[in-house]
CSV table of C-alpha atoms and ligand atoms in Angstrom, one decimal:
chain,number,residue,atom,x,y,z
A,33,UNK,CA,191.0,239.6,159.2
A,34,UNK,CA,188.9,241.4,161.8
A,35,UNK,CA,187.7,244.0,160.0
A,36,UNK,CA,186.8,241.3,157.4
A,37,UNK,CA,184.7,239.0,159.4
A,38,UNK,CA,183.0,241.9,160.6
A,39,UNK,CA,182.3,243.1,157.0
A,40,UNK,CA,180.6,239.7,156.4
A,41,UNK,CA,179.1,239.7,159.3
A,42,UNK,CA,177.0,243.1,158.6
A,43,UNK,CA,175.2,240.6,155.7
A,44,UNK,CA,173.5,238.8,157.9
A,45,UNK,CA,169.7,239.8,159.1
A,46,UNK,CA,169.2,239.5,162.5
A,47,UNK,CA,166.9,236.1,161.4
A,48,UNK,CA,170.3,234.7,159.4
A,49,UNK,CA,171.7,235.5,162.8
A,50,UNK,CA,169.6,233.3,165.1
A,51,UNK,CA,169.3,230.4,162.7
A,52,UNK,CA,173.3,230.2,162.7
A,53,UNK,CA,173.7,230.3,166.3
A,54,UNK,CA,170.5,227.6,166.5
A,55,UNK,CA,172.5,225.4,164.0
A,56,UNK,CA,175.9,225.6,165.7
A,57,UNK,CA,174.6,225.1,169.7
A,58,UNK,CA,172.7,222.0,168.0
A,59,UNK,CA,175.8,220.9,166.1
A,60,UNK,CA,177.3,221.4,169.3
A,61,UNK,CA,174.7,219.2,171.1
A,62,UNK,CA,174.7,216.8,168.4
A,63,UNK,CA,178.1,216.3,169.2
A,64,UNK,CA,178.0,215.6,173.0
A,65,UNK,CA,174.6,213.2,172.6
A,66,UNK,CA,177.2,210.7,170.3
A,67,UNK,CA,179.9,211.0,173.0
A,68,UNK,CA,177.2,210.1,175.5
A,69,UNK,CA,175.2,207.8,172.9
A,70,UNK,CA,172.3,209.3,173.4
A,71,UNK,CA,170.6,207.6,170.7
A,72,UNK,CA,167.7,204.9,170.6
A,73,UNK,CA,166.0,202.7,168.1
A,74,UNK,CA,162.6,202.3,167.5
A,75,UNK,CA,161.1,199.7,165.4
A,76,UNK,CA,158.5,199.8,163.0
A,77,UNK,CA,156.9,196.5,161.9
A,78,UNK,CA,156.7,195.3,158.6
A,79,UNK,CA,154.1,193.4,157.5
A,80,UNK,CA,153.0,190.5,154.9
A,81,UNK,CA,150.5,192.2,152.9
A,82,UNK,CA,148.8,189.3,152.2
A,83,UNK,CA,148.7,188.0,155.9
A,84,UNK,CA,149.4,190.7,158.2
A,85,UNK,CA,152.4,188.2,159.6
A,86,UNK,CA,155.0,190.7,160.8
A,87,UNK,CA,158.4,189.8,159.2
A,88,UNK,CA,161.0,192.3,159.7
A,89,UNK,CA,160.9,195.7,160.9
A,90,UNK,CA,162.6,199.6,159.9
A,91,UNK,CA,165.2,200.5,162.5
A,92,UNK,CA,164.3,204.5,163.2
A,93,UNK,CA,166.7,206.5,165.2
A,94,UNK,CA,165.5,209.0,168.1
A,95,UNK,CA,167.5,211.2,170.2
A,96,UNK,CA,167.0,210.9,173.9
A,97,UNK,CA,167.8,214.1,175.6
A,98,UNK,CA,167.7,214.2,179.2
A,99,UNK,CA,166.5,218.1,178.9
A,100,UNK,CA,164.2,218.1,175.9
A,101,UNK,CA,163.3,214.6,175.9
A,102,UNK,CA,162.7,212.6,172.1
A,103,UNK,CA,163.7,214.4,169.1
A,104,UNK,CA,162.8,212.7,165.8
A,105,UNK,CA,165.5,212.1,162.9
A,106,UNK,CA,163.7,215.1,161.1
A,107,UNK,CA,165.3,217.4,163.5
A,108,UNK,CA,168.8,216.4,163.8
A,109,UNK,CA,169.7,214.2,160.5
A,110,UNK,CA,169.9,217.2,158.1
A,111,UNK,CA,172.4,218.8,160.4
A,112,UNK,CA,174.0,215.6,160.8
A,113,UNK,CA,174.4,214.9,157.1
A,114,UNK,CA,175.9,218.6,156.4
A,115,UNK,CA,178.5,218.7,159.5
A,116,UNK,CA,179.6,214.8,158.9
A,117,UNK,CA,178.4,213.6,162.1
A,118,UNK,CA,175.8,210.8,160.4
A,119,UNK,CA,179.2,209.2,159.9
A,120,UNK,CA,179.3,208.2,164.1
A,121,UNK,CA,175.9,208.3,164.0
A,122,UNK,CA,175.3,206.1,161.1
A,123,UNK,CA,177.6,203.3,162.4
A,124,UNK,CA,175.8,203.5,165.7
A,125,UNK,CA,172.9,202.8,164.3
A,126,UNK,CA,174.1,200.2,162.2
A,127,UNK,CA,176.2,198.5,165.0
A,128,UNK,CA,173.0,198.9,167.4
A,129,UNK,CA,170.8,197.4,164.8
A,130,UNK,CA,172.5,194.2,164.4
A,131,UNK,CA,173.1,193.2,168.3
A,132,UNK,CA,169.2,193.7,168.6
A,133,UNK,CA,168.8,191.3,164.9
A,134,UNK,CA,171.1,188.7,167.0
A,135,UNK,CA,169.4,189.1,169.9
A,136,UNK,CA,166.0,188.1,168.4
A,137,UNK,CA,167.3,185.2,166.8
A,138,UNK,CA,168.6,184.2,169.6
A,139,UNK,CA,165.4,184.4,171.3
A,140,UNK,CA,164.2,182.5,168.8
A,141,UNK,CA,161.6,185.4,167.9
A,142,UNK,CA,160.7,184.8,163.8
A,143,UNK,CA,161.8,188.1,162.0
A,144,UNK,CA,163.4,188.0,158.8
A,145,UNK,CA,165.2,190.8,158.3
A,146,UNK,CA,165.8,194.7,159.7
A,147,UNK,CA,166.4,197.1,157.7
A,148,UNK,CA,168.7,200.2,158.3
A,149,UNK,CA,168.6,203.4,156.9
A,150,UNK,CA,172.0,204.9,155.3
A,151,UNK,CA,172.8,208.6,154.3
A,152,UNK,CA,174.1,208.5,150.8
A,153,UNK,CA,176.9,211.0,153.5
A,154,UNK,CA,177.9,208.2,154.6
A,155,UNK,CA,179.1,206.8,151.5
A,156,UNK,CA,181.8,209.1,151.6
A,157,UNK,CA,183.7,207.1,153.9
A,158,UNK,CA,185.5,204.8,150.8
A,159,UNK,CA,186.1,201.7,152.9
A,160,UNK,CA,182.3,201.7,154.3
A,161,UNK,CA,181.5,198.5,153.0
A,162,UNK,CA,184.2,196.8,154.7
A,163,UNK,CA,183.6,198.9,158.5
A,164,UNK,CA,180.0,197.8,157.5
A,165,UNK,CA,181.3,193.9,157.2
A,166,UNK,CA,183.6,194.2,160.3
A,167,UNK,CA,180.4,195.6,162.5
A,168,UNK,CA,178.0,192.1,161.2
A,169,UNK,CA,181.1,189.8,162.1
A,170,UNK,CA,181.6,192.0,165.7
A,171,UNK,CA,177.9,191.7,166.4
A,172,UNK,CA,177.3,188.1,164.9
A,173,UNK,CA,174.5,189.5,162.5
A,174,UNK,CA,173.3,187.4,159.6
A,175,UNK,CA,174.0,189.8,156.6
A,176,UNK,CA,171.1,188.2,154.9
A,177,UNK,CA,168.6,189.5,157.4
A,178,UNK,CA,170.1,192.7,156.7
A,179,UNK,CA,168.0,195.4,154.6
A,180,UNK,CA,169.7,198.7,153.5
A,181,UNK,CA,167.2,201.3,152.8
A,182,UNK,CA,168.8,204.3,150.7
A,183,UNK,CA,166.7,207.1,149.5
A,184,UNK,CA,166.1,207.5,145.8
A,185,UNK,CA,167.4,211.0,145.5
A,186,UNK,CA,171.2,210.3,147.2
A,187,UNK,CA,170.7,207.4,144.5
A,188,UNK,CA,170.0,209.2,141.4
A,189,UNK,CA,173.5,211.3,143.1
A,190,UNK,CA,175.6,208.3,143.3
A,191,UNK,CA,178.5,208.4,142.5
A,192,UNK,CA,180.7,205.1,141.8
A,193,UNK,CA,181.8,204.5,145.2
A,194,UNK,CA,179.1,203.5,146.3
A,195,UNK,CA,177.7,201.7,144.0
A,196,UNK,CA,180.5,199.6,144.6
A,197,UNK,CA,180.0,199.6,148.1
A,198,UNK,CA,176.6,198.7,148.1
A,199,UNK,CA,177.4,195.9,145.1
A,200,UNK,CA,180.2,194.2,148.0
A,201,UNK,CA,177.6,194.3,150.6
A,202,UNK,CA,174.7,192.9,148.3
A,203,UNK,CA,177.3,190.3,147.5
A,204,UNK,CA,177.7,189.3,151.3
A,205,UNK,CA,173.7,189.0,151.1
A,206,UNK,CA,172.2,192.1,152.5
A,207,UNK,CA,169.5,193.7,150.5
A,208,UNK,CA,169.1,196.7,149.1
A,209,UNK,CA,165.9,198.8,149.1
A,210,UNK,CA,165.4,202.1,147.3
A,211,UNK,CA,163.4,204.2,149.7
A,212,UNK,CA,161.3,207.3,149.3
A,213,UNK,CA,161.0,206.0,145.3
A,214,UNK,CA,159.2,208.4,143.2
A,215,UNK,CA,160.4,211.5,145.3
A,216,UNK,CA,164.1,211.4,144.0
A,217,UNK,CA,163.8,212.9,140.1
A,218,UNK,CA,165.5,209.7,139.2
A,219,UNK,CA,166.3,208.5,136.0
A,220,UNK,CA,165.2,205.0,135.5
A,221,UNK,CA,168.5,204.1,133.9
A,222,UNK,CA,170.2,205.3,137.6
A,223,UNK,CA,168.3,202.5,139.0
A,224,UNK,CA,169.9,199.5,137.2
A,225,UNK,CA,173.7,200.8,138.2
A,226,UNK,CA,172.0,198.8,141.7
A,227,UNK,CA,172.5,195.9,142.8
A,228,UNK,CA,168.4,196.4,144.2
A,229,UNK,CA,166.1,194.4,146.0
A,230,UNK,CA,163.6,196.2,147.7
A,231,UNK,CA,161.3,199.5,146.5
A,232,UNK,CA,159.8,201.7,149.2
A,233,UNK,CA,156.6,203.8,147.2
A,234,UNK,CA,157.0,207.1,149.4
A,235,UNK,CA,154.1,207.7,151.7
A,236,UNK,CA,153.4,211.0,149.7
A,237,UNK,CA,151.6,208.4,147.0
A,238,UNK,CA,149.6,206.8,149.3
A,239,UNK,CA,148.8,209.4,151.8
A,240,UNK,CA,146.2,210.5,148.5
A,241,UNK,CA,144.5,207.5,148.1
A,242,UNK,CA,140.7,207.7,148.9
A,243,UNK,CA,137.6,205.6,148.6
A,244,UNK,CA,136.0,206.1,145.4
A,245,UNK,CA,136.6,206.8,142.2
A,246,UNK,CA,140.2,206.2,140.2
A,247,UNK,CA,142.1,209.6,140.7
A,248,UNK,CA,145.8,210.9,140.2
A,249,UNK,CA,147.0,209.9,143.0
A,250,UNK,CA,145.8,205.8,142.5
A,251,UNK,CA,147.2,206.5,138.8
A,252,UNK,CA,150.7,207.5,139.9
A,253,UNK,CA,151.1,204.8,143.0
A,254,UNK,CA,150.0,202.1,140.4
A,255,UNK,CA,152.6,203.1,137.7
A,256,UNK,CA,155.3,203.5,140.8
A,257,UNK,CA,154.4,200.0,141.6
A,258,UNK,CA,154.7,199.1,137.8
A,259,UNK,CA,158.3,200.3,137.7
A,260,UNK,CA,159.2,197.9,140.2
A,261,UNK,CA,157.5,195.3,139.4
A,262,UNK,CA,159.6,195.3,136.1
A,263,UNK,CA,162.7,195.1,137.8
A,264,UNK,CA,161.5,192.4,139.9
A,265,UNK,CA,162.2,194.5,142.8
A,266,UNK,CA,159.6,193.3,146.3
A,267,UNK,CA,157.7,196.2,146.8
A,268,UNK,CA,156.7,198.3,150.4
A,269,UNK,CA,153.7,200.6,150.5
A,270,UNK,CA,155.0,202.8,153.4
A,271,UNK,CA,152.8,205.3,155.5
A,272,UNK,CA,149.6,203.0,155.4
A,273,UNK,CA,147.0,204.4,157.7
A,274,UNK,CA,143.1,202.8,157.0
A,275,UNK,CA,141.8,200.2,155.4
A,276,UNK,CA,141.4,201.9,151.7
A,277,UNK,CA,145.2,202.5,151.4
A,278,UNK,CA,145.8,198.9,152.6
A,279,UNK,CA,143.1,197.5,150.2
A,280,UNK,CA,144.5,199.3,147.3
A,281,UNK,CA,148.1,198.2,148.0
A,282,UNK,CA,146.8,194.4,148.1
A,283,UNK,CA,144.7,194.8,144.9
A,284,UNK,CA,147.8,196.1,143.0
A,285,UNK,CA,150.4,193.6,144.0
A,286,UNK,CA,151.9,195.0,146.9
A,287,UNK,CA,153.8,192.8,148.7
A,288,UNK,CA,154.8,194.1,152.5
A,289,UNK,CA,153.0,197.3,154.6
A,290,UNK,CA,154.2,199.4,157.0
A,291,UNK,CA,152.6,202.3,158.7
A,292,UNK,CA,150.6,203.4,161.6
A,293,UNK,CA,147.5,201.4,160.6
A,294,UNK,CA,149.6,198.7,161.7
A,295,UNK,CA,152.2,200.0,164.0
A,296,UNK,CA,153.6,203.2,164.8
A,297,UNK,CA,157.6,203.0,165.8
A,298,UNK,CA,158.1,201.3,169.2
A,299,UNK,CA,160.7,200.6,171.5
A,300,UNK,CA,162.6,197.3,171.2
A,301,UNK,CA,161.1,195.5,174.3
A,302,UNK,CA,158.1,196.7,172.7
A,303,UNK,CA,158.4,195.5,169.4
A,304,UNK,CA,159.2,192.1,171.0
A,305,UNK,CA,155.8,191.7,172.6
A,306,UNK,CA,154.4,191.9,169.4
A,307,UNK,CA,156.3,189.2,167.7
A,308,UNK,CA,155.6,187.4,171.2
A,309,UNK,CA,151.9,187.8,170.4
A,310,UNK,CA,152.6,186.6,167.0
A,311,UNK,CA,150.2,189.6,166.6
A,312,UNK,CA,148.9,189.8,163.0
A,313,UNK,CA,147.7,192.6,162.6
B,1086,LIG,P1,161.8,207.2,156.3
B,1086,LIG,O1,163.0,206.3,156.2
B,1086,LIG,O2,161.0,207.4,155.1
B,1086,LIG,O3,161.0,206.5,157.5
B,1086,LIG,C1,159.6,206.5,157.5
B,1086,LIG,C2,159.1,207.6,158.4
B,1086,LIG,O4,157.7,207.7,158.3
B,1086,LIG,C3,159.3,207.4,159.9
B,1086,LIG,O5,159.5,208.7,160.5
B,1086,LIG,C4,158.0,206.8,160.4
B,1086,LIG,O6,157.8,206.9,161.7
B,1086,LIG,C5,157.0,207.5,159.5
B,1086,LIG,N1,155.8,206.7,159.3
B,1086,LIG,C6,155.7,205.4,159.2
B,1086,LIG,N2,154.4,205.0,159.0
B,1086,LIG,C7,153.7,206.2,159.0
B,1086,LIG,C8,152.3,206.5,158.8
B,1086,LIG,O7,151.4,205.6,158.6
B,1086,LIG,N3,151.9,207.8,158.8
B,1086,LIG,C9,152.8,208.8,159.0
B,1086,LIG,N4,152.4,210.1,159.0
B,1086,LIG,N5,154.2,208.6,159.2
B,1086,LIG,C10,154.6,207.3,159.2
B,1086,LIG,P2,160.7,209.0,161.5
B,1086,LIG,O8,161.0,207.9,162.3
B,1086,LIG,O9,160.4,210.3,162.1
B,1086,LIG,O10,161.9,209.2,160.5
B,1086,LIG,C11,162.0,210.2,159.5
B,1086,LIG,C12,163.1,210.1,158.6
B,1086,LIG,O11,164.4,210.2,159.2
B,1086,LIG,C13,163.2,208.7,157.9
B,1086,LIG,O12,162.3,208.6,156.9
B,1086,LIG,C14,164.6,208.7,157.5
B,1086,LIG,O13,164.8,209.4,156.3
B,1086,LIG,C15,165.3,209.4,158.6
B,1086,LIG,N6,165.9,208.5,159.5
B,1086,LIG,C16,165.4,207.8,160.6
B,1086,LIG,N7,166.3,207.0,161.2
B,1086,LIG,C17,167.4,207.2,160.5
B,1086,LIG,C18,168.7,206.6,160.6
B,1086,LIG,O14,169.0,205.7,161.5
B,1086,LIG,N8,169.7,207.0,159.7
B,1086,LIG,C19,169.4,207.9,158.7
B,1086,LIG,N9,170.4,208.2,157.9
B,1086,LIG,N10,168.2,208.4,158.6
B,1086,LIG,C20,167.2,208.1,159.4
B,1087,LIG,CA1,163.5,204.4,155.4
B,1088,LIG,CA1,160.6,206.2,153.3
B,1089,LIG,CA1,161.0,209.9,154.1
């Protein structure tokens, strides 16, 4: 066997090499941060488009290390998703999610809902829906202020398990929000195996839009928007960041905002003052 591993071990360049060893000390890492929950959540507001009212907000995990400081999702969620950990992580998140959700009610702080992202991973835990039940009854969470975000492409991947899962949970009141839509390669008929709620227009739609004339870019967000519309989905322009995205998304029907022209991602204490303020925004 020696000899063998050695033999495959001559394949790899010398790059090959380092990214392994990067991926396994981070798996390692990644490992170590869950036993000593060294997670956070930020909170991004979302807003009334019409108003600017905040009324719920996207739970976003960071990593807290004590070394490197924050490390955003981007880093560590692929690695994550491939190695099984987003399982631990996920329910974290989800557990963490709906203490802070009872928290604010009981603060009497008016939000509606928070919404939680899932990895189409973690779907392949069978009896999901159920931990996901037993979590909202442990934490006292109002499943109907619950929002499950799940991006379009592990969507158009489903496979009937969790569609199921998703159709208990949508039963029990939570909402489900396609996220990323227009990214995943989806076929339309995909969609309506969902029990949906919610579309999120990926930021890569709006990112283009520009004063002036009528281009692609306006084109394509307004036939994204179209598509939900149709299902009678509540649509979310995501990644809004002046006053010519938010003007467009208003104009074609758009009903919540969320981005950086708003609010970037802030700790929970944070978020807090701003729904103290009754900041609109
Ligand atoms: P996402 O779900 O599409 O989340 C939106 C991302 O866009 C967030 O990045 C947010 O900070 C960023 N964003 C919001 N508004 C703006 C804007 O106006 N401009 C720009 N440039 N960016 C904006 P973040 O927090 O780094 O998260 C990245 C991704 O990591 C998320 O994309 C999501 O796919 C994943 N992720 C985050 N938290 C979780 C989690 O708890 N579980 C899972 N499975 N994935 C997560
Ligand atoms: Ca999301
Ligand atoms: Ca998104
Ligand atoms: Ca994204």
């Amino acid at each position: 066997a020696k000899e063998t591993e050695r033999g495959i071990f001559m394949f790899f360049t010398e790059d090959m090499n380092v990214r392994v060893k990067e991926r396994l000390m981070l798996e390692n890492k990644l490992r170590r941060a869950i036993e000593a929950e060294e997670f956070t959540l930020y909170y991004q507001p979302k807003v009334i488009a019409e108003t600017g009212e905040i009324t719920g907000a996207e739970a976003l995990i960071r990593w807290v290390d004590p070394e490197l400081g924050i490390i955003g999702p981007d880093k560590f969620i692929p690695v994550a998703e491939e190695t099984g950990l987003i399982v631990p992580i996920g329910e974290w998140v989800f557990r963490t999610a709906c203490a802070q959700m009872k928290k604010w009610k009981d603060m009497g702080l008016s939000i509606t809902n928070v919404a939680v992202n899932l990895s189409g991973r973690q779907f392949s835990k069978p009896d999901l829906a159920a931990d996901l039940m037993a979590i909202m009854e442990e934490e006292q969470a109002d499943p109907k202020m619950l929002e499950i975000e799940i991006t379009e492409s592990f969507i158009a991947s489903s496979q009937s398990s969790m569609v199921e899962s998703l159709a208990v949970l949508s039963k029990k009141g939570v909402k489900l929000s396609v996220d990323d839509f227009g990214t995943g390669y989806s076929s339309l008929s995909y969609l309506h195996r969902f029990p949906l709620d919610i579309m999120k227009i990926d930021r890569s739609f709006i990112m283009n839009i520009k004063e002036g004339e009528d281009d692609t870019s306006e084109k394509l967000a307004k036939a994204v928007i179209a598509i939900g519309k149709s299902m009678n989905l509540k649509i979310v322009g995501e990644g809004v960041e002046n006053d010519t995205q938010l003007e467009f998304l208003r104009e074609n029907g758009c009903d919540y905002i969320q981005g950086y022209y708003f609010s970037k991602p802030v700790p929970a204490d944070e978020f807090e003052k701003l729904l103290q303020e009754g900041a609109t925004l």
